[in-house]
GROMACS .gro file of C-alpha atoms in nm:
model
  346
    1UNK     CA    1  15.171   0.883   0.623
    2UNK     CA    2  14.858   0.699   0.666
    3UNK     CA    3  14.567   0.653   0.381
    4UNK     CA    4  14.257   0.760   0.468
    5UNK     CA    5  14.183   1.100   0.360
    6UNK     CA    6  14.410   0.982   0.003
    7UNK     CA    7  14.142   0.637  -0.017
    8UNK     CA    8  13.834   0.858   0.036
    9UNK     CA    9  13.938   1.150  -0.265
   10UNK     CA   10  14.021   0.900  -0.505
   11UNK     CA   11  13.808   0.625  -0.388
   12UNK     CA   12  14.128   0.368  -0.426
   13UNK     CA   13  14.206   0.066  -0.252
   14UNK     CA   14  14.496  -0.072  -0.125
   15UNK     CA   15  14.747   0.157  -0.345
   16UNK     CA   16  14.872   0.429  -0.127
   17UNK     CA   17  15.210   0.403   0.080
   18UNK     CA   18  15.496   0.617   0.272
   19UNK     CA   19  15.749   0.359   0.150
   20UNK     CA   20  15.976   0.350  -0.167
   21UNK     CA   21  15.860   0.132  -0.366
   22UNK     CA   22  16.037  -0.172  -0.467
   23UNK     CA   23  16.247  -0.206  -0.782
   24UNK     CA   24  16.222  -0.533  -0.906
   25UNK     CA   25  16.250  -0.636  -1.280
   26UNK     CA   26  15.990  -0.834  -1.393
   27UNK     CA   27  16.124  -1.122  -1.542
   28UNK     CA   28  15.967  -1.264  -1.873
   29UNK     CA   29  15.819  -0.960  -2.046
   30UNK     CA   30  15.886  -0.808  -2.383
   31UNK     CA   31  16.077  -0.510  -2.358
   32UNK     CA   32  16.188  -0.210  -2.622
   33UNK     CA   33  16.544  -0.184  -2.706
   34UNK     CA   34  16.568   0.042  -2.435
   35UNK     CA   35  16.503  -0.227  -2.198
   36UNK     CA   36  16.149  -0.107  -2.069
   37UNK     CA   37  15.883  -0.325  -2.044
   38UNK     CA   38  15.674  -0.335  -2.404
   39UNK     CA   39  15.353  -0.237  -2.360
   40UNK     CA   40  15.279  -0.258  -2.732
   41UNK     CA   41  15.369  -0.619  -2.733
   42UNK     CA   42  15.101  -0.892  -2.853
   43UNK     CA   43  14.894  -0.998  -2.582
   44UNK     CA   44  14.973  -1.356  -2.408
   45UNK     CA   45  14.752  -1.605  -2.436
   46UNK     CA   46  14.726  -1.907  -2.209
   47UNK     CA   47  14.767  -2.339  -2.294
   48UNK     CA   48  14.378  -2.346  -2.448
   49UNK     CA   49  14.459  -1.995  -2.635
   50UNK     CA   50  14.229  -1.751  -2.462
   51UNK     CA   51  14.409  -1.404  -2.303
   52UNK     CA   52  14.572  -1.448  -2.007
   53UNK     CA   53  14.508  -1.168  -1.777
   54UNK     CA   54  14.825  -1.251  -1.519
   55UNK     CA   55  15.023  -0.951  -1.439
   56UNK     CA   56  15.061  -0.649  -1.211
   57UNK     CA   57  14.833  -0.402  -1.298
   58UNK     CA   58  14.764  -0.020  -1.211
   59UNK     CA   59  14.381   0.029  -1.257
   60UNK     CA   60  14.252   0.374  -1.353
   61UNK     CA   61  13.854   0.455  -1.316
   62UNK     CA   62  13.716   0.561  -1.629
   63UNK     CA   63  13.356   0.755  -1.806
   64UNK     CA   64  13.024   0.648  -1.710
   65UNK     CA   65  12.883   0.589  -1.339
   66UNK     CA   66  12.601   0.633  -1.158
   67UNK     CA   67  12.600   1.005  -1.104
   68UNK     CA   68  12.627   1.099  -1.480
   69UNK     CA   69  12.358   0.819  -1.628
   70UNK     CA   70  12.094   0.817  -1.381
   71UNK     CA   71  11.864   1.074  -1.267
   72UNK     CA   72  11.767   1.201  -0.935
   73UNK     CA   73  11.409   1.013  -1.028
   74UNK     CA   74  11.599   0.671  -1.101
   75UNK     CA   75  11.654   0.649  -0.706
   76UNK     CA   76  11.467   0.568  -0.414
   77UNK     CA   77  11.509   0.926  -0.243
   78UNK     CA   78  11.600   0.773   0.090
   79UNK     CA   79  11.886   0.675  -0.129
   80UNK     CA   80  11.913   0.999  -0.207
   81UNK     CA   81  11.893   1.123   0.102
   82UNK     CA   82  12.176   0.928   0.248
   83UNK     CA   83  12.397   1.040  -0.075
   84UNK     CA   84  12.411   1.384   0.058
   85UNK     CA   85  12.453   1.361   0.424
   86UNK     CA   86  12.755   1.144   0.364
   87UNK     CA   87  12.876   1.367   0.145
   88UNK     CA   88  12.793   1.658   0.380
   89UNK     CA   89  12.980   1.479   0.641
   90UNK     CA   90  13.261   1.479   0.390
   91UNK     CA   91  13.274   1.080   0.395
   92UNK     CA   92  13.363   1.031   0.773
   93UNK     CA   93  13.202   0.673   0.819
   94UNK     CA   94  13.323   0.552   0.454
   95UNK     CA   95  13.440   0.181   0.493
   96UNK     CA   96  13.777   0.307   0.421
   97UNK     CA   97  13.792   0.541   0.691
   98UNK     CA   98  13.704   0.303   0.948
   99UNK     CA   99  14.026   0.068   0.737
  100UNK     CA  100  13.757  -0.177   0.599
  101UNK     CA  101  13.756  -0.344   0.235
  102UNK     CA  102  13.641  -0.140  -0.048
  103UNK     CA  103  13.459  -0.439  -0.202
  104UNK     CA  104  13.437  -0.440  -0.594
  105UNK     CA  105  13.522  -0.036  -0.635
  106UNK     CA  106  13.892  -0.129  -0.599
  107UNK     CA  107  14.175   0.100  -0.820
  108UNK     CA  108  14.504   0.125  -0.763
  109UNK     CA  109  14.781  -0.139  -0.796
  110UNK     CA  110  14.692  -0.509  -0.790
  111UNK     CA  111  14.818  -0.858  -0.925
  112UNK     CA  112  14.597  -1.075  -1.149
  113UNK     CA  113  14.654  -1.471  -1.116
  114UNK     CA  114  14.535  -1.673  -1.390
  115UNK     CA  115  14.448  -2.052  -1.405
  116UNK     CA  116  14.172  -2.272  -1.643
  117UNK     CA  117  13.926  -2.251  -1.381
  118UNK     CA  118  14.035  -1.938  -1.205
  119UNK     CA  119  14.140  -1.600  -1.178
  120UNK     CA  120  14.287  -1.428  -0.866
  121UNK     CA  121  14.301  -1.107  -0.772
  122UNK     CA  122  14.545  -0.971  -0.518
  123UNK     CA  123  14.548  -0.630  -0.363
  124UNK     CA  124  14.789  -0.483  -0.118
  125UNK     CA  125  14.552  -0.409   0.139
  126UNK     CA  126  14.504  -0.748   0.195
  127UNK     CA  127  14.197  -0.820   0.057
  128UNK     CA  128  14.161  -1.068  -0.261
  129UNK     CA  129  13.886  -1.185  -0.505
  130UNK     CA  130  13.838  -1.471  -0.668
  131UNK     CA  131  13.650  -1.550  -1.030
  132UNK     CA  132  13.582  -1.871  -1.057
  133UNK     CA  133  13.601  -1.996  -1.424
  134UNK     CA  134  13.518  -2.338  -1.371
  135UNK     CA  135  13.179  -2.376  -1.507
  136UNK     CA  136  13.012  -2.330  -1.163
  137UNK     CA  137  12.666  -2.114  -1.125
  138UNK     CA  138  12.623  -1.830  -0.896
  139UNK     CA  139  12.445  -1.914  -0.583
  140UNK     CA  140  12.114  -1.866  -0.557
  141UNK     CA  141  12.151  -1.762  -0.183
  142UNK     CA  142  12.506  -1.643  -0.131
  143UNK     CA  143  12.625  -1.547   0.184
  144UNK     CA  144  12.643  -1.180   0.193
  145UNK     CA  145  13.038  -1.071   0.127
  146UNK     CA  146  13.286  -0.745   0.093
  147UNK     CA  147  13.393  -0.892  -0.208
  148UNK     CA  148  13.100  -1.088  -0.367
  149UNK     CA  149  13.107  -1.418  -0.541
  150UNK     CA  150  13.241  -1.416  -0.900
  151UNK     CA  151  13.176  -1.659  -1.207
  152UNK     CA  152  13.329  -1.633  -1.549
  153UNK     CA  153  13.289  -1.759  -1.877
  154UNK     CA  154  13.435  -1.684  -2.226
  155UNK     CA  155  13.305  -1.503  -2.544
  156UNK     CA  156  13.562  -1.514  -2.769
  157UNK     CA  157  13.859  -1.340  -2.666
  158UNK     CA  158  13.646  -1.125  -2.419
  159UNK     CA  159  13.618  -1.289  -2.065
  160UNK     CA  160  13.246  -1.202  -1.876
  161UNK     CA  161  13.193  -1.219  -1.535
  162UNK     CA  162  12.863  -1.223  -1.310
  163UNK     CA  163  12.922  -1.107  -0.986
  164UNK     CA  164  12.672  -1.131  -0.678
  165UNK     CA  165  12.633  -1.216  -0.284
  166UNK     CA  166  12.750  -0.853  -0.171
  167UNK     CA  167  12.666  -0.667   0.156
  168UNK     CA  168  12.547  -0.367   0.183
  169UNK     CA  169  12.851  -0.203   0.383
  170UNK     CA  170  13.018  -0.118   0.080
  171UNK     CA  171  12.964   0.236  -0.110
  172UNK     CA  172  12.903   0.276  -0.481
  173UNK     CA  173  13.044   0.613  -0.615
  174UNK     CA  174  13.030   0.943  -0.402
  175UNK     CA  175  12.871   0.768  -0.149
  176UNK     CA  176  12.595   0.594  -0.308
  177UNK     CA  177  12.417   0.306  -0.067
  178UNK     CA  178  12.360  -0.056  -0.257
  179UNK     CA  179  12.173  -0.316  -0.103
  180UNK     CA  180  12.251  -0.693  -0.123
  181UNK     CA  181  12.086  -0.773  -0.453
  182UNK     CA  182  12.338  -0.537  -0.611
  183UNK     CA  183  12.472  -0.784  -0.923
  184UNK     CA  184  12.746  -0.630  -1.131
  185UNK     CA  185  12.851  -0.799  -1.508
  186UNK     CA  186  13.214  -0.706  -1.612
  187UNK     CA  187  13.320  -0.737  -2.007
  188UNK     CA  188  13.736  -0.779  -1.956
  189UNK     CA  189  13.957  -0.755  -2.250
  190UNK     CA  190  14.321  -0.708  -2.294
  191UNK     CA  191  14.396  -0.544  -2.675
  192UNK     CA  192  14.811  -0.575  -2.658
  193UNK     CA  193  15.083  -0.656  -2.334
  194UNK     CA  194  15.027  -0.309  -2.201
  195UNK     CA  195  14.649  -0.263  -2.171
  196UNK     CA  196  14.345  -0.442  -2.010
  197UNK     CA  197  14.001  -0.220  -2.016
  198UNK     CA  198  13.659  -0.364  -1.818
  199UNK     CA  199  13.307  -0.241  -1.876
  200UNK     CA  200  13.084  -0.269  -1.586
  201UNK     CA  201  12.724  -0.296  -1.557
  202UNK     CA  202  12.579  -0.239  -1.196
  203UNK     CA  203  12.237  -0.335  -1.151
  204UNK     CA  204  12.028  -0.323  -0.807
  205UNK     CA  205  11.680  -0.251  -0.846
  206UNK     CA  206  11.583  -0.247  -0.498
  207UNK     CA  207  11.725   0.115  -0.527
  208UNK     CA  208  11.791   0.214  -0.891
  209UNK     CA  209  11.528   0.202  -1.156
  210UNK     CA  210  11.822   0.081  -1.423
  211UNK     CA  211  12.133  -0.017  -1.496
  212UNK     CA  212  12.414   0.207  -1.533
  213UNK     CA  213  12.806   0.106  -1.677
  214UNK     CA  214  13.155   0.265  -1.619
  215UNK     CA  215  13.450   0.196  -1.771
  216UNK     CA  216  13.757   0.084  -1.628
  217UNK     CA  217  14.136   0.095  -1.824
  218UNK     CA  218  14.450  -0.093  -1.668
  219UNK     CA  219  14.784  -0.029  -1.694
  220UNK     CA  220  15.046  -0.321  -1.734
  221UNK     CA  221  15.290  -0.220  -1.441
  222UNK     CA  222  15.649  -0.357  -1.457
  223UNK     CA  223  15.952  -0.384  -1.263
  224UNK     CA  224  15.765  -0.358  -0.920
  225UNK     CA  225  15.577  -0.547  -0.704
  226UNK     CA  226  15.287  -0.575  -0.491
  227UNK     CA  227  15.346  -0.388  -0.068
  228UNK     CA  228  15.181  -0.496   0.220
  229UNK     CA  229  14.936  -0.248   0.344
  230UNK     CA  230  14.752  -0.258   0.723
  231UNK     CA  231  14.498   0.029   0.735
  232UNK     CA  232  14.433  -0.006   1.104
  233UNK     CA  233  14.810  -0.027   1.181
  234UNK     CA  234  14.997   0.278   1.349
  235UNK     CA  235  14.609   0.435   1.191
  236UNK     CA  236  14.608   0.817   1.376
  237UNK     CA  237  14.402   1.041   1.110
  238UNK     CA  238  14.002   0.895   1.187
  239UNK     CA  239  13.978   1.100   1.536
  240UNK     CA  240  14.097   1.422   1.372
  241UNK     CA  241  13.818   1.346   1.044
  242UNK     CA  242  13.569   1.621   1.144
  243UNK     CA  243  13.388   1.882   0.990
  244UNK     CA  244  13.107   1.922   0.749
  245UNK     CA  245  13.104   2.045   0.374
  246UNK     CA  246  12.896   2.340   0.465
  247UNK     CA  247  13.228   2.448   0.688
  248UNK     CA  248  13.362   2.557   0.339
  249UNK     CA  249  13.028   2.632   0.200
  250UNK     CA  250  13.011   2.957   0.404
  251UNK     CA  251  13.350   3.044   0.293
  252UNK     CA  252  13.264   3.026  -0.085
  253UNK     CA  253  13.352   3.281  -0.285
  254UNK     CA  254  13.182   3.360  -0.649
  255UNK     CA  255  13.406   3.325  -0.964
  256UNK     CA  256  13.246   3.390  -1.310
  257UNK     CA  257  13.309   3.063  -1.553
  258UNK     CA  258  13.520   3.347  -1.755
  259UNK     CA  259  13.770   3.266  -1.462
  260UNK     CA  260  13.685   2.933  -1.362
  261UNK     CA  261  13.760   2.821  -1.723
  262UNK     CA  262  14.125   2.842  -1.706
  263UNK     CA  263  14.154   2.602  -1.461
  264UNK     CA  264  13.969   2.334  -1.696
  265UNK     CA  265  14.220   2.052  -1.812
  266UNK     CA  266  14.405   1.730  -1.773
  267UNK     CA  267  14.692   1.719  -1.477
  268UNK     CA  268  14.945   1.496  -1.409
  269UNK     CA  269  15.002   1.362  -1.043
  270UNK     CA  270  15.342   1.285  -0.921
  271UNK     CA  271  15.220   0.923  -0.791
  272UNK     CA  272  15.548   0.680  -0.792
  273UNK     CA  273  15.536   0.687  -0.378
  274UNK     CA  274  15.182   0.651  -0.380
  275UNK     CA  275  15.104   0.398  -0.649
  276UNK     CA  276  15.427   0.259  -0.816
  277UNK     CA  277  15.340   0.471  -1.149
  278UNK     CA  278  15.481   0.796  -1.236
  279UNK     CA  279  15.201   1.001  -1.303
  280UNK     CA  280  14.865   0.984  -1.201
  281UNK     CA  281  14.584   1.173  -1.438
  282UNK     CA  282  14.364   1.415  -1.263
  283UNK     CA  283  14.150   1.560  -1.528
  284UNK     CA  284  13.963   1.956  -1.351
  285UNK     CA  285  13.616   2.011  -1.536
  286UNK     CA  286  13.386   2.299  -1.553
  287UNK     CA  287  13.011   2.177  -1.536
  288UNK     CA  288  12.706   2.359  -1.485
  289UNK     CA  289  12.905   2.672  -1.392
  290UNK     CA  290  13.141   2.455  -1.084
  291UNK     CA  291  13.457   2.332  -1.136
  292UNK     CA  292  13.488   1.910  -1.082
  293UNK     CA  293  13.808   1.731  -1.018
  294UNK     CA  294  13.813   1.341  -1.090
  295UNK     CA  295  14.080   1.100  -1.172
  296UNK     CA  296  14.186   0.993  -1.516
  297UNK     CA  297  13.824   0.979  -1.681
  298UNK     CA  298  13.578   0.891  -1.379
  299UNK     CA  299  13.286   1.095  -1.266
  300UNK     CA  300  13.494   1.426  -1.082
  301UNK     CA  301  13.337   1.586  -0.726
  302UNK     CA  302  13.252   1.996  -0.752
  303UNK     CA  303  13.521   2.235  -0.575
  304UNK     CA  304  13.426   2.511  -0.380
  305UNK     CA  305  13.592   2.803  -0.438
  306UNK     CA  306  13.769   3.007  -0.130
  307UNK     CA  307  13.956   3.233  -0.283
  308UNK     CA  308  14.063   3.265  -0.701
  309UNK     CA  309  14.325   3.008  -0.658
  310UNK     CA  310  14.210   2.781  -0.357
  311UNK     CA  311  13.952   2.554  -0.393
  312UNK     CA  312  13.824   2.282  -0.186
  313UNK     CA  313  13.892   1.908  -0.283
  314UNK     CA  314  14.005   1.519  -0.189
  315UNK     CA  315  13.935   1.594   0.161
  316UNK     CA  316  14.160   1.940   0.198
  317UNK     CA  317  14.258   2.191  -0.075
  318UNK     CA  318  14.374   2.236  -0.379
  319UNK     CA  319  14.590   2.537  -0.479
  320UNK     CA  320  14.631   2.630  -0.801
  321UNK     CA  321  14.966   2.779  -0.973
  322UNK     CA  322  15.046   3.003  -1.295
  323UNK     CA  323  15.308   3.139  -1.456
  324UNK     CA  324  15.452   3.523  -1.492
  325UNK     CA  325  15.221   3.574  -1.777
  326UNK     CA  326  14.874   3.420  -1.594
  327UNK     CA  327  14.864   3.123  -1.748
  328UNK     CA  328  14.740   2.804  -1.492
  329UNK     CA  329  15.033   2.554  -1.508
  330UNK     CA  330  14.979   2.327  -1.242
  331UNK     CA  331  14.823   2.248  -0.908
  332UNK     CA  332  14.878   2.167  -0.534
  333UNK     CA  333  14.647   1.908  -0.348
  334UNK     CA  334  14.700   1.998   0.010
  335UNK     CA  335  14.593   1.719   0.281
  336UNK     CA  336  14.721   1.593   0.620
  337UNK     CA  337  14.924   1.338   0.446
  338UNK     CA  338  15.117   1.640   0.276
  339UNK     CA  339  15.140   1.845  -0.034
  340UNK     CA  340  15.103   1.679  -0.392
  341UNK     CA  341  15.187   1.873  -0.700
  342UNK     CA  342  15.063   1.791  -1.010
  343UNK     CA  343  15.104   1.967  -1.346
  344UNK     CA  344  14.933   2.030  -1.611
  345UNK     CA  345  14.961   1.859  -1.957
  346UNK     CA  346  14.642   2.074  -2.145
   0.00000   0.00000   0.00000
């Protein structure tokens, strides 16, 4: 299985693999009398006291973004303009179709390295970032990176960092275009073992006319570890990528929100073999008479319907299921990778 058309629907990095993953306890952790990990557990702190951050981590995207606190008239329309046809061309050139880093948008499983003066973060894709917490400034002229240059500092129990020195090549959400004087100011705290949340502000006013935030939880993730993934190894799926939104578009059927309704709710992917947690949340909206479909809490794209129970979505379909009595109970997301049930909790 390879994971581009799974990197492009969820718009994760460096979490999605055809192997079992490992089973390795983690050693050091509180655990329950059960003997799982405690994710209730006080937070660690480090030698001077503040949190430490160190850990394996699953990170989920969460409310805000770009598309649901800006307007149409906060962006430069060539902006815009390149929005849709990249989503019209249902993400073809995305960096991680053509198995380059995601930059700063990265979800999915990584491992978080703390020091005094700085934190690491690993990813399985290869790729790392570094926050420097040593009392250096950001550079005035950086030069341009996937990853951007990273500087820390503490208030309170709530670690900041200033992030600049980006290229452009990276995408902001649903295919958004930043230039290099995008700066980005994360707010990371960790409230007990189990749980690390980040707010993000994204700022680039060569495009935007303000500042918009997002939300970001993490879950502790135990009794694994980190995979290496090569995106350009044994890669086989960019040559088949073709097609254009509007393909569907013609096939589009009309559903009155009486119908479309039912399908609203929170889902629950089967994930272990593709991100080393159970369950992934999938959460299917209905907005301005269209059903969305975003994970956990982030911004979700519009489906187009093809039938009553087959919509399009994540770069193929998704199907769903119901019961003897009508009720939806779950649903299908059908790609080239294969078929990925998920069902629903509400």
């Amino acid at each position: 299985m390879t994971k581009i058309s799974l990197v492009i629907a969820f718009g994760l990095t460096g979490c999605f693999l055809q192997a079992q993953w490992i089973q390795q306890p983690t050693v050091g952790i509180p655990r329950t009398p059960g003997g799982k990990a405690d994710l209730t557990a006080p937070a660690p702190r480090s030698a001077d006291g503040k949190p430490d951050f160190s850990g394996l981590w699953t990170f989920f995207p969460g409310k805000g973004g770009l598309t649901q606190q800006l307007k149409p008239s906060d962006i430069k329309p060539w902006a815009e303009a390149l929005h849709k046809q990249r989503d019209e061309d249902l993400s073809h050139d995305s960096p991680a179709s053509q198995c380059l880093p995601g930059g700063f948008g990265g979800f999915g499983l990584a491992k978080v390295l703390q020091t005094p003066g700085l934190i690491v973060i690993l990813m399985e894709d290869l790729t790392y970032r570094q926050i420097f917490l040593d009392g250096r400034q950001l550079p005035k002229d950086p030069n341009p990176a996937w990853m951007g240059y990273s500087v820390g500092h503490w208030e309170g129990d709530t670690l900041v960092v200033e992030s600049t020195g980006y290229n452009d090549r990276t995408w902001l959400e649903q295919g958004y275009p930043h230039t290099e004087n995008l700066r980005l100011t994360e707010r990371w705290s960790r409230a007990d073992f189990g749980h690390m949340s980040m707010d993000v502000t994204f700022s680039d006013p060569a495009i935007y006319a303000k500042p918009w935030s997002s939300s970001i939880s993490a879950a502790y993730t135990a009794d694994t570890d980190l995979l290496e993934y090569v995106c350009a190894e044994n890669e086989k799926d960019r040559v088949h990528s073709i097609g254009k939104k509007s393909d569907d578009t013609k096939h589009a059927v009309s559903l009155p929100p009486e119908v479309l309704s039912k399908y609203a709710g929170r889902y629950d992917l089967k994930a272990k073999e593709l991100t080393g947690v159970d369950l992934l949340p999938l959460t299917v909206s209905l907005e301005d008479g269209a059903l969305k479909l975003g994970v956990a809490d982030a911004p979700g794209e519009m489906m187009i319907p093809l039938s009553e129970v087959t919509f399009t979505g994540f770069g193929g379909y998704i199907e769903f299921g119901k019961n003897g009595k009508g009720e939806v109970t779950n649903l299908v997301i059908r790609i080239a990778e294969g078929d990925f049930p998920a069902a629903r909790r509400n």
